[in-house]
Coordinates of C-alpha atoms and ligand atoms in Angstrom, one line a residue:
Chain A
X1 CA 134.1 117.8 81.0
X2 CA 131.0 117.2 83.4
X3 CA 128.1 117.8 81.3
X4 CA 125.6 118.1 84.3
X5 CA 127.6 121.1 85.6
X6 CA 128.1 122.7 82.4
X7 CA 124.2 122.3 81.8
X8 CA 123.8 123.9 85.3
X9 CA 126.3 126.5 85.0
X10 CA 124.6 127.7 82.0
X11 CA 121.2 127.8 83.2
X12 CA 122.3 129.8 86.0
X13 CA 124.5 132.1 83.6
X14 CA 121.1 132.6 81.5
X15 CA 119.3 133.7 84.8
X16 CA 122.1 136.4 85.9
X17 CA 122.1 137.9 82.4
X18 CA 119.8 140.9 82.3
X19 CA 119.1 140.4 78.2
X20 CA 117.8 137.1 79.1
X21 CA 116.1 137.8 82.3
X22 CA 113.8 140.0 80.2
X23 CA 113.1 137.1 78.4
X24 CA 112.3 135.2 81.3
X25 CA 109.5 138.1 81.9
X26 CA 108.3 137.0 78.6
X27 CA 108.2 133.5 79.6
X28 CA 106.2 134.1 82.7
X29 CA 103.6 136.0 80.6
X30 CA 104.0 139.8 81.5
X31 CA 104.5 142.8 79.6
X32 CA 102.6 145.4 81.7
X33 CA 104.2 145.2 85.1
X34 CA 101.8 147.0 86.9
X35 CA 98.2 145.6 87.8
X36 CA 96.5 148.2 89.6
X37 CA 95.3 147.6 93.0
X38 CA 96.2 144.0 93.4
X39 CA 99.2 142.6 95.7
X40 CA 102.6 144.8 95.9
X41 CA 105.3 143.2 93.6
X42 CA 108.7 143.4 95.2
X43 CA 108.2 140.9 98.4
X44 CA 110.3 138.9 100.6
X45 CA 110.0 135.2 100.6
X46 CA 111.5 132.9 103.3
X47 CA 113.4 130.2 101.1
X48 CA 115.4 127.5 102.8
X49 CA 115.8 129.7 106.0
X50 CA 117.0 132.8 103.8
X51 CA 115.1 135.9 103.1
X52 CA 115.1 136.4 99.7
X53 CA 113.8 140.0 98.0
X54 CA 112.3 139.1 94.9
X55 CA 110.0 140.8 92.2
X56 CA 106.9 138.4 91.8
X57 CA 104.1 138.6 89.4
X58 CA 100.7 138.3 90.9
X59 CA 100.0 135.2 88.6
X60 CA 103.5 133.8 89.1
X61 CA 103.8 130.2 90.3
X62 CA 106.3 129.2 93.2
X63 CA 107.9 126.8 90.6
X64 CA 108.9 129.6 88.3
X65 CA 110.0 132.0 91.1
X66 CA 112.2 129.3 92.3
X67 CA 113.8 128.4 89.1
X68 CA 113.8 131.3 87.1
X69 CA 114.2 134.3 89.7
X70 CA 116.0 132.6 92.3
X71 CA 118.2 130.1 90.5
X72 CA 116.8 127.2 92.4
X73 CA 116.8 124.9 89.8
X74 CA 116.5 121.6 91.9
X75 CA 112.9 122.1 91.7
X76 CA 111.7 120.2 88.5
X77 CA 108.6 121.4 86.3
X78 CA 107.4 118.1 84.6
X79 CA 103.8 118.6 84.0
X80 CA 103.2 122.0 85.1
X81 CA 99.4 120.8 86.2
X82 CA 99.4 119.0 89.5
X83 CA 99.8 115.8 87.9
X84 CA 103.2 114.6 88.7
X85 CA 104.9 115.8 91.7
X86 CA 108.4 116.8 90.2
X87 CA 108.0 120.3 91.4
X88 CA 107.2 119.3 95.2
X89 CA 108.5 121.4 97.9
X90 CA 107.7 121.6 101.7
X91 CA 105.8 125.0 102.5
X92 CA 105.7 125.2 106.6
X93 CA 106.9 121.6 106.4
X94 CA 103.8 120.4 104.2
X95 CA 104.6 119.0 100.7
X96 CA 103.0 121.2 97.9
X97 CA 103.3 121.5 94.3
X98 CA 105.3 124.3 93.2
X99 CA 104.1 124.6 89.8
X100 CA 100.5 124.8 91.4
X101 CA 101.0 127.3 94.3
X102 CA 101.1 131.4 93.9
X103 CA 104.2 132.6 95.0
X104 CA 102.5 135.5 96.7
X105 CA 100.5 133.2 98.5
X106 CA 103.7 132.0 100.6
X107 CA 104.9 135.2 101.6
X108 CA 104.3 134.5 105.2
X109 CA 105.4 130.9 105.2
X110 CA 108.5 129.0 105.1
X111 CA 109.2 127.3 101.9
X112 CA 112.1 124.2 101.6
X113 CA 113.2 123.4 98.4
X114 CA 115.7 120.5 97.6
X115 CA 118.4 122.6 98.0
X116 CA 117.5 123.2 101.5
X117 CA 117.5 119.5 102.6
X118 CA 121.3 118.6 103.0
X119 CA 123.1 120.2 106.1
X120 CA 125.1 123.2 105.4
X121 CA 128.2 121.5 105.6
X122 CA 127.5 119.6 102.7
X123 CA 126.3 116.1 104.4
X124 CA 123.3 114.7 103.1
X125 CA 119.8 114.2 104.7
X126 CA 119.5 110.7 105.6
X127 CA 116.7 110.2 103.2
X128 CA 119.3 111.3 100.1
X129 CA 121.7 109.0 101.7
X130 CA 119.5 106.1 102.0
X131 CA 118.5 106.9 98.1
X132 CA 122.0 106.9 97.4
X133 CA 122.7 103.4 98.9
X134 CA 119.6 102.1 97.6
X135 CA 120.4 103.3 94.0
X136 CA 116.4 104.8 94.4
X137 CA 116.5 107.3 91.2
X138 CA 116.9 106.0 87.7
X139 CA 117.0 109.0 85.5
X140 CA 116.6 111.2 88.7
X141 CA 114.0 113.4 87.4
X142 CA 111.4 113.0 90.0
X143 CA 114.1 112.4 92.5
X144 CA 113.8 116.0 94.0
X145 CA 110.3 115.7 94.5
X146 CA 110.3 112.1 96.1
X147 CA 113.2 113.7 98.6
X148 CA 110.6 116.3 99.6
X149 CA 107.9 113.8 100.3
X150 CA 109.9 111.4 101.8
X151 CA 111.7 114.1 104.3
X152 CA 108.1 115.4 105.2
X153 CA 107.0 112.0 105.9
X154 CA 109.7 111.3 108.2
X155 CA 109.5 114.5 110.1
X156 CA 105.8 113.6 111.2
X157 CA 106.2 110.0 111.5
X158 CA 110.1 108.8 112.0
X159 CA 109.0 105.2 111.6
X160 CA 106.6 105.2 108.9
X161 CA 105.4 101.6 107.6
X162 CA 106.0 100.6 104.1
X163 CA 102.4 101.3 103.5
X164 CA 102.6 104.8 105.3
X165 CA 105.4 105.3 102.9
X166 CA 103.6 104.5 99.7
X167 CA 100.7 106.7 100.6
X168 CA 103.2 109.6 101.5
X169 CA 105.0 109.3 98.2
X170 CA 101.8 108.5 96.1
X171 CA 102.0 112.2 94.7
X172 CA 105.0 111.5 93.1
X173 CA 105.3 110.0 89.6
X174 CA 108.3 108.2 88.4
X175 CA 108.3 107.7 84.8
X176 CA 111.2 105.3 85.3
X177 CA 108.9 103.2 87.8
X178 CA 111.6 103.0 90.3
X179 CA 109.0 103.2 93.2
X180 CA 110.0 100.4 95.2
X181 CA 113.6 101.5 95.2
X182 CA 112.2 104.7 96.8
X183 CA 110.2 102.9 99.3
X184 CA 113.5 100.8 100.1
X185 CA 115.3 103.9 100.7
X186 CA 112.4 105.3 103.0
X187 CA 112.8 102.3 104.9
X188 CA 116.4 102.4 105.1
X189 CA 116.4 106.0 106.4
X190 CA 113.9 105.1 109.0
X191 CA 116.3 102.7 110.5
X192 CA 113.9 99.8 109.2
X193 CA 115.1 96.8 107.6
X194 CA 113.6 96.2 104.0
X195 CA 113.1 92.4 104.5
Chain B
X1 CA 94.9 123.8 70.6
X2 CA 97.9 125.3 72.3
X3 CA 99.0 124.4 75.7
X4 CA 100.8 127.3 77.6
X5 CA 103.0 126.3 80.3
X6 CA 102.7 129.7 82.2
X7 CA 100.1 131.7 83.9
X8 CA 98.3 134.5 81.9
X9 CA 98.5 138.2 83.1
X10 CA 95.9 138.5 86.2
X11 CA 95.5 141.1 88.8
X12 CA 95.9 139.1 92.3
X13 CA 93.7 140.2 95.4
X14 CA 94.3 138.6 99.0
X15 CA 91.7 140.0 101.5
X16 CA 91.8 139.4 105.2
X17 CA 88.4 140.4 105.9
X18 CA 85.2 138.9 105.1
X19 CA 83.7 142.3 103.8
X20 CA 86.4 143.1 101.5
X21 CA 86.2 139.5 100.2
X22 CA 82.4 140.3 99.6
X23 CA 83.0 143.5 97.9
X24 CA 85.5 142.3 95.6
X25 CA 83.3 139.6 94.4
X26 CA 80.4 141.7 94.0
X27 CA 82.8 144.6 92.0
X28 CA 84.1 141.8 89.7
X29 CA 81.4 139.1 89.4
X30 CA 82.0 137.5 86.3
X31 CA 85.1 138.9 85.8
X32 CA 86.6 137.8 89.3
X33 CA 87.7 134.0 90.2
X34 CA 87.7 133.2 94.0
X35 CA 90.4 131.2 95.0
X36 CA 90.8 128.4 97.4
X37 CA 93.7 126.0 96.9
X38 CA 93.8 126.8 93.5
X39 CA 94.1 123.5 92.4
X40 CA 91.3 123.5 89.9
X41 CA 92.0 127.0 88.8
X42 CA 95.6 127.0 87.3
X43 CA 94.7 124.3 84.7
X44 CA 92.0 126.6 83.2
X45 CA 94.2 129.7 83.3
X46 CA 97.5 128.2 82.0
X47 CA 95.3 126.9 79.2
X48 CA 93.8 130.1 78.7
X49 CA 90.4 128.4 78.6
X50 CA 88.9 130.7 81.2
X51 CA 90.3 134.2 81.1
X52 CA 89.2 136.0 84.3
X53 CA 90.7 139.4 85.1
X54 CA 91.3 139.2 88.9
X55 CA 92.0 136.4 91.2
X56 CA 90.2 137.1 94.5
X57 CA 92.5 134.5 97.1
X58 CA 90.3 133.5 99.9
X59 CA 92.9 132.1 102.1
X60 CA 93.8 134.7 104.4
X61 CA 90.3 134.8 105.8
X62 CA 90.4 132.9 109.3
X63 CA 86.5 133.0 109.6
X64 CA 86.0 130.7 106.4
X65 CA 88.3 128.4 107.9
X66 CA 88.0 125.4 110.6
X67 CA 85.7 122.9 111.9
X68 CA 83.6 123.4 115.0
X69 CA 80.8 121.7 117.0
X70 CA 77.5 123.4 117.0
X71 CA 74.2 122.4 118.6
X72 CA 73.0 120.7 115.9
X73 CA 76.1 119.0 114.3
X74 CA 79.2 120.7 112.9
X75 CA 80.1 123.4 110.8
X76 CA 82.9 123.4 108.4
X77 CA 84.5 126.5 107.0
X78 CA 84.5 126.4 103.1
X79 CA 88.3 127.2 103.0
X80 CA 89.2 124.5 105.3
X81 CA 91.8 122.0 103.6
X82 CA 91.0 118.4 102.4
X83 CA 93.9 117.5 104.8
X84 CA 92.5 119.0 107.7
X85 CA 89.4 117.3 107.2
X86 CA 90.7 114.1 106.8
X87 CA 92.6 114.5 110.2
X88 CA 89.9 116.1 112.2
X89 CA 88.5 114.1 115.1
X90 CA 85.3 115.8 115.0
X91 CA 84.7 114.7 111.6
X92 CA 86.3 110.9 112.0
X93 CA 84.1 110.4 115.2
X94 CA 80.8 111.5 113.6
X95 CA 80.7 112.1 110.0
X96 CA 83.7 109.5 108.9
X97 CA 82.3 109.1 105.3
X98 CA 83.3 112.8 104.7
X99 CA 87.2 112.1 105.7
X100 CA 87.2 108.9 103.6
X101 CA 85.8 110.8 100.6
X102 CA 88.1 113.6 101.1
X103 CA 91.0 111.1 101.2
X104 CA 90.2 110.0 97.8
X105 CA 90.9 113.0 96.2
X106 CA 93.7 113.7 93.6
X107 CA 97.0 113.1 95.6
X108 CA 98.3 114.2 99.1
X109 CA 99.8 117.2 97.7
X110 CA 96.7 118.3 96.3
X111 CA 94.6 117.4 99.3
X112 CA 97.3 119.6 101.3
X113 CA 96.0 122.6 99.8
X114 CA 92.7 121.8 97.8
X115 CA 89.7 123.1 100.1
X116 CA 86.4 121.7 100.8
X117 CA 84.8 124.7 99.2
X118 CA 86.9 124.2 96.0
X119 CA 86.3 120.7 95.7
X120 CA 82.7 121.1 95.9
X121 CA 82.5 123.8 93.4
X122 CA 85.4 122.6 90.9
X123 CA 84.2 122.3 87.1
X124 CA 83.6 119.2 85.4
X125 CA 86.5 117.4 83.5
X126 CA 85.2 116.7 80.2
X127 CA 88.2 117.2 78.2
X128 CA 86.6 118.8 75.3
X129 CA 85.2 121.7 77.5
X130 CA 88.5 121.7 79.4
X131 CA 90.7 122.4 76.5
X132 CA 88.7 125.5 75.6
X133 CA 86.2 124.3 72.9
X134 CA 83.2 126.3 72.5
X135 CA 80.7 123.5 73.5
X136 CA 77.2 124.0 75.0
X137 CA 78.6 124.2 78.7
X138 CA 81.3 127.0 77.3
X139 CA 78.2 128.8 75.9
X140 CA 78.5 127.2 72.4
X141 CA 75.8 125.2 70.5
X142 CA 77.1 121.8 70.5
X143 CA 78.4 118.9 72.4
X144 CA 81.7 117.4 71.1
X145 CA 81.4 114.3 73.9
X146 CA 78.0 113.3 72.2
X147 CA 78.6 112.9 68.7
X148 CA 79.2 109.8 66.7
X149 CA 83.3 109.9 67.0
X150 CA 83.3 111.3 70.4
X151 CA 85.3 109.6 73.3
X152 CA 82.9 109.7 76.2
X153 CA 84.2 106.7 78.3
X154 CA 84.1 109.0 81.6
X155 CA 80.6 110.7 80.6
X156 CA 77.0 110.3 81.9
X157 CA 74.6 107.6 82.0
X158 CA 71.7 110.0 83.8
X159 CA 69.8 113.4 83.6
X160 CA 71.8 114.8 80.5
X161 CA 70.5 117.9 78.7
X162 CA 72.6 118.6 75.6
X163 CA 75.5 118.3 78.0
X164 CA 76.7 115.1 79.3
X165 CA 79.4 115.7 81.5
X166 CA 79.6 114.4 85.2
X167 CA 80.1 115.6 88.6
X168 CA 84.0 115.3 89.4
X169 CA 83.9 116.0 93.2
X170 CA 84.5 113.1 95.9
X171 CA 83.2 115.0 98.8
X172 CA 80.0 116.2 96.8
X173 CA 78.8 112.5 96.8
X174 CA 79.3 112.3 100.6
X175 CA 77.8 115.5 101.4
X176 CA 74.6 114.8 99.7
X177 CA 74.4 111.5 101.2
X178 CA 74.8 113.6 104.5
X179 CA 72.1 116.0 103.7
X180 CA 74.5 118.8 104.3
X181 CA 73.5 122.5 104.2
X182 CA 75.4 125.3 102.2
X183 CA 76.0 128.4 103.7
X184 CA 76.5 131.1 100.9
X185 CA 77.1 134.8 101.4
X186 CA 77.0 138.1 99.3
X187 CA 77.3 141.7 99.9
X188 CA 73.5 141.8 100.6
X189 CA 73.5 138.8 103.3
X190 CA 73.4 135.1 103.5
X191 CA 71.3 132.1 102.2
X192 CA 71.3 128.5 103.1
X193 CA 70.4 125.6 100.7
X194 CA 70.7 121.7 100.5
X195 CA 73.7 120.2 99.1
X196 CA 71.3 118.5 97.0
X197 CA 70.0 121.7 95.6
X198 CA 73.3 123.5 95.5
X199 CA 74.5 120.9 92.5
X200 CA 72.5 122.0 89.2
X201 CA 72.4 119.8 86.0
X202 CA 72.2 121.0 82.4
X203 CA 68.8 121.1 82.1
X204 CA 68.6 123.8 85.0
X205 CA 71.9 126.0 84.1
X206 CA 73.9 124.5 81.3
X207 CA 77.0 126.8 82.2
X208 CA 77.1 126.3 86.0
X209 CA 77.6 123.0 88.0
X210 CA 76.2 124.9 91.3
X211 CA 73.4 127.1 92.1
X212 CA 76.2 130.0 92.9
X213 CA 75.3 133.3 91.6
X214 CA 78.3 135.9 90.4
X215 CA 79.4 137.5 93.4
X216 CA 78.7 134.9 96.1
X217 CA 81.0 133.2 97.8
X218 CA 80.2 129.8 99.7
X219 CA 81.4 130.3 103.3
X220 CA 80.7 127.3 105.1
X221 CA 79.0 123.6 105.3
X222 CA 76.6 122.3 108.2
X223 CA 76.5 118.8 108.7
X224 CA 73.2 118.2 111.1
X225 CA 73.3 115.4 113.9
X226 CA 70.7 113.7 111.7
X227 CA 73.3 111.3 110.0
X228 CA 76.0 111.4 112.3
X229 CA 77.2 108.3 113.5
X230 CA 75.2 106.1 110.8
X231 CA 76.3 103.2 109.2
X232 CA 78.2 104.3 106.1
X233 CA 79.9 103.0 102.9
X234 CA 82.4 105.1 100.6
X235 CA 83.9 103.8 97.8
X236 CA 85.3 105.3 94.6
X237 CA 86.6 103.2 91.3
X238 CA 88.9 105.1 89.2
X239 CA 91.5 104.0 86.7
X240 CA 94.5 104.8 89.1
X241 CA 94.4 105.0 92.8
X242 CA 95.8 108.5 92.8
X243 CA 94.8 111.5 90.8
X244 CA 92.1 110.1 88.6
X245 CA 88.3 110.9 88.9
X246 CA 85.7 108.6 90.0
X247 CA 84.7 106.4 87.0
X248 CA 81.8 105.8 89.6
X249 CA 81.9 106.0 93.2
X250 CA 79.0 105.8 95.8
X251 CA 78.3 107.2 99.3
X252 CA 75.8 105.6 101.3
X253 CA 74.5 106.3 105.0
X254 CA 72.0 103.6 106.4
X255 CA 69.9 103.4 109.5
X256 CA 68.5 99.9 110.5
X257 CA 66.3 98.6 113.0
X258 CA 64.9 95.3 113.9
X259 CA 66.9 93.9 110.8
X260 CA 65.0 96.3 108.2
X261 CA 66.0 99.4 106.9
X262 CA 64.6 102.4 108.4
X263 CA 66.4 105.1 106.5
X264 CA 69.2 105.5 103.8
X265 CA 70.6 108.0 101.5
X266 CA 72.5 106.7 98.6
X267 CA 74.3 108.7 95.9
X268 CA 76.5 108.0 93.1
X269 CA 79.3 110.2 91.5
X270 CA 80.7 110.1 87.8
X271 CA 77.3 109.0 86.7
X272 CA 75.5 112.5 86.0
X273 CA 76.4 116.4 86.1
X274 CA 75.4 116.5 89.8
X275 CA 75.8 113.6 92.7
X276 CA 73.1 111.4 91.5
X277 CA 70.9 110.2 94.4
X278 CA 69.3 107.0 94.3
X279 CA 65.7 108.0 95.6
X280 CA 64.0 104.8 94.1
X281 CA 66.5 102.4 95.8
X282 CA 66.3 104.6 99.3
X283 CA 62.2 103.8 98.9
X284 CA 62.7 100.4 97.8
X285 CA 64.9 99.7 100.7
X286 CA 62.6 101.2 103.6
X287 CA 61.3 98.6 105.7
X288 CA 62.8 95.9 104.1
X289 CA 65.7 93.5 105.4
X290 CA 69.1 93.4 103.7
X291 CA 68.7 90.1 102.1
X292 CA 70.4 89.1 98.7
X293 CA 67.3 89.3 96.9
X294 CA 66.7 92.7 97.9
X295 CA 70.3 93.9 97.3
X296 CA 70.4 92.7 93.8
X297 CA 66.7 94.2 93.3
X298 CA 68.1 97.5 94.6
X299 CA 71.1 97.2 92.3
X300 CA 68.5 97.0 89.4
X301 CA 66.6 99.9 90.3
X302 CA 69.8 101.6 90.6
X303 CA 70.7 101.5 86.7
X304 CA 67.1 102.0 86.0
X305 CA 66.9 105.2 83.0
X306 CA 70.5 105.0 82.3
X307 CA 71.2 106.1 78.8
X308 CA 74.6 105.2 77.6
X309 CA 76.9 107.1 75.2
X310 CA 79.2 105.0 72.8
X311 CA 81.8 104.0 75.4
X312 CA 80.3 104.3 79.0
X313 CA 78.0 101.2 79.1
X314 CA 80.6 99.7 81.5
X315 CA 79.4 101.9 84.1
X316 CA 76.1 100.4 84.6
X317 CA 77.5 97.0 85.7
X318 CA 80.2 99.0 87.9
X319 CA 77.1 101.1 89.4
X320 CA 75.1 98.0 90.1
X321 CA 78.0 96.2 91.6
X322 CA 79.0 99.3 94.0
X323 CA 75.4 99.2 95.2
X324 CA 75.7 95.6 96.1
X325 CA 79.1 96.2 97.9
X326 CA 77.6 99.1 99.7
X327 CA 74.6 97.1 101.1
X328 CA 76.3 94.1 101.8
X329 CA 79.2 96.0 103.7
Ligands
FAD1 C1 95.6 116.6 88.8 C2 94.5 116.8 89.3 C3 93.8 115.7 90.0 C4 92.6 115.7 90.6 N1 91.7 114.7 91.0 C5 90.3 114.8 92.0 C6 90.0 113.7 92.3 O1 90.1 112.7 92.2 N2 88.7 113.8 93.1 C7 88.3 115.4 93.3 O2 87.2 115.5 93.8 N3 89.0 116.2 92.6 C8 90.2 116.1 92.2 N4 90.9 117.2 91.7 C9 89.9 118.7 91.4 C10 90.6 119.5 92.5 O3 91.7 120.4 92.3 C11 90.6 119.4 93.8 O4 89.9 118.4 94.2 C12 90.8 120.6 95.1 O5 90.0 120.2 96.2 C13 90.1 121.6 94.3 O6 90.0 122.5 95.4 P1 90.6 124.0 95.5 O7 90.6 124.7 96.6 O8 92.1 123.9 95.2 O9 89.8 124.8 94.5 P2 90.2 126.0 93.9 O10 90.9 125.8 92.3 O11 90.9 127.1 94.5 O12 88.6 126.4 93.2 C14 87.8 125.5 92.5 C15 86.9 126.5 92.0 O13 85.8 127.0 93.1 C16 85.7 128.0 93.3 N5 85.5 128.4 94.4 C17 86.9 127.9 95.4 N6 86.3 128.4 96.9 C18 84.9 128.9 96.7 C19 84.2 129.6 97.5 N7 84.3 129.4 99.1 N8 83.0 130.0 97.1 C20 83.0 130.2 96.1 N9 83.5 129.7 95.0 C21 84.8 129.2 95.1 C22 86.6 128.8 92.5 O14 86.3 130.0 91.9 C23 86.9 127.9 91.5 O15 86.0 127.9 90.3 C24 92.1 117.0 90.8 C25 92.7 118.2 90.3 C26 93.9 118.0 89.6 C27 94.6 119.0 89.2
SF4_2 S1 79.9 116.9 77.8 FE1 79.5 118.9 78.4 S2 81.1 120.0 78.8 FE2 81.5 118.3 77.5 S3 81.5 118.7 75.4 FE3 79.2 118.5 75.7 S4 78.7 120.3 76.3 FE4 80.7 120.4 76.7
FES3 S1 105.4 119.9 87.7 FE1 104.2 120.4 89.5 S2 103.0 118.6 89.8 FE2 104.2 118.2 88.0
FES4 S1 114.1 108.2 88.6 FE1 113.3 108.7 86.2 S2 111.5 109.6 86.6 FE2 111.8 108.7 88.7

């Protein structure tokens, strides 16, 4: 049995079931659902090119909304404090920490998470392919965030120097220390040799 | 002390008009929390160390954003992101020291949303205080960082008064060096003050880092041409090049004439509760050539009056060496 798949299914099932959905509500820190005078709760978010209607608490972070409301668990929460980069997503093409972004502040913006990086037919983005080729990830926990930072870099600068790549990925900690392998991946994806 | 991973309940206002923001700031006063990029905010809230009733998000107010040339220099909206400052041609052409300092803040993702106003007004990183302990700065009556067992490697050398915390902002040192002017609004009108007066130490106001009063919003920062295109030096020393705050940093702008110093402004971060202006060094340098002897003397003058804690002695040679490097540059 594929352990990863089972775990992921379990999380998704948990999100789908209403009993646990209310538990998620507690986790997000709310009993009173109406904060008078402040923002509307039912909003539309543009996530990976799709419009998603979602009930968002005023204080909710984008990482919480993606993971616990929309089932997009590819965005990881490492520190939840803006100190690691595991939660990196692109907002209007710019890397942001989803753990340190209010969902209500992205209402008029385009959000791209790791789930929106590969093509619809399942073919991988050049960065993803290169990370596979270069065996960039070790445990893989930081990988979605590394990919998002690298994708944003190549969108803006298709042939970055290694130093530019290092700067662009510098807001993403890798607990396994696979930094050079990620940089190899960026250089490969941008069609530059690693020598 | 528990740490909470999620945000507490709080109201959120997202005004689009200046007047609405000013009214909200006035209505909530201490119970309200102005929100720029939120990068200094969410940790406080997640830890329940600060408990505002309402967040007033200023990001939808276009009038608070952008960088424009004026007849006397440039004006930067307080809600302008550090990312935009780092990439702005006007700033890079005339006040590059600010772009350099902004480029050393935190990490790329934080600079992408962190605002100049938020960076300047952010609270100190003293971890005792950050953890929600009832120290002087939190309205209590002791300092956990200045006790026999305290871990105070990051704390202050100068101008401590009960509280020994330091100014965390990288852009603040650059703006004091540039003699910036802060533009502040509340529902009754505007006021302006120099960056130097904007930052306040514990002897003046132990529970706040700036002169902002409840209900006030920092709307802009003016840089006058007085120091545009002057030779400058900025360096920040931190444990890691990303994320970590300055152990000591230095910002210098200097004008020379006939091989002697005509005028200069030199400011250190990480050594006092405010950006620490080295007035005595500036006076000493005036009219002198930048010889090795003068530079060595300047470094000694810089650290005069330092009062060390248990673990921060290393900041003295660090600071002296930064002064030397800046002047030799
Ligand atoms: C992991 C980490 C590392 C960091 N490293 C550094 C570093 O190396 N150097 C550094 O300088 N900083 C650092 N910071 C601190 C800081 O978060 C960022 O510098 C950022 O620029 C803060 O800006 P913001 O707009 O996100 O602030 P916010 O969190 O939005 O605001 C900060 C404070 O300013 C007030 N405020 C904001 N705008 C206004 C306004 N216009 N008028 C009145 N009050 C206002 C808010 O009410 C709040 O009290 C770091 C933060 C984190 C989380
Ligand atoms: S240094 Fe200041 S902020 Fe830190 S514990 Fe002492 S009084 Fe509080
Ligand atoms: S989880 Fe967001 S930066 Fe670590
Ligand atoms: S691969 Fe394990 S944290 Fe980066």
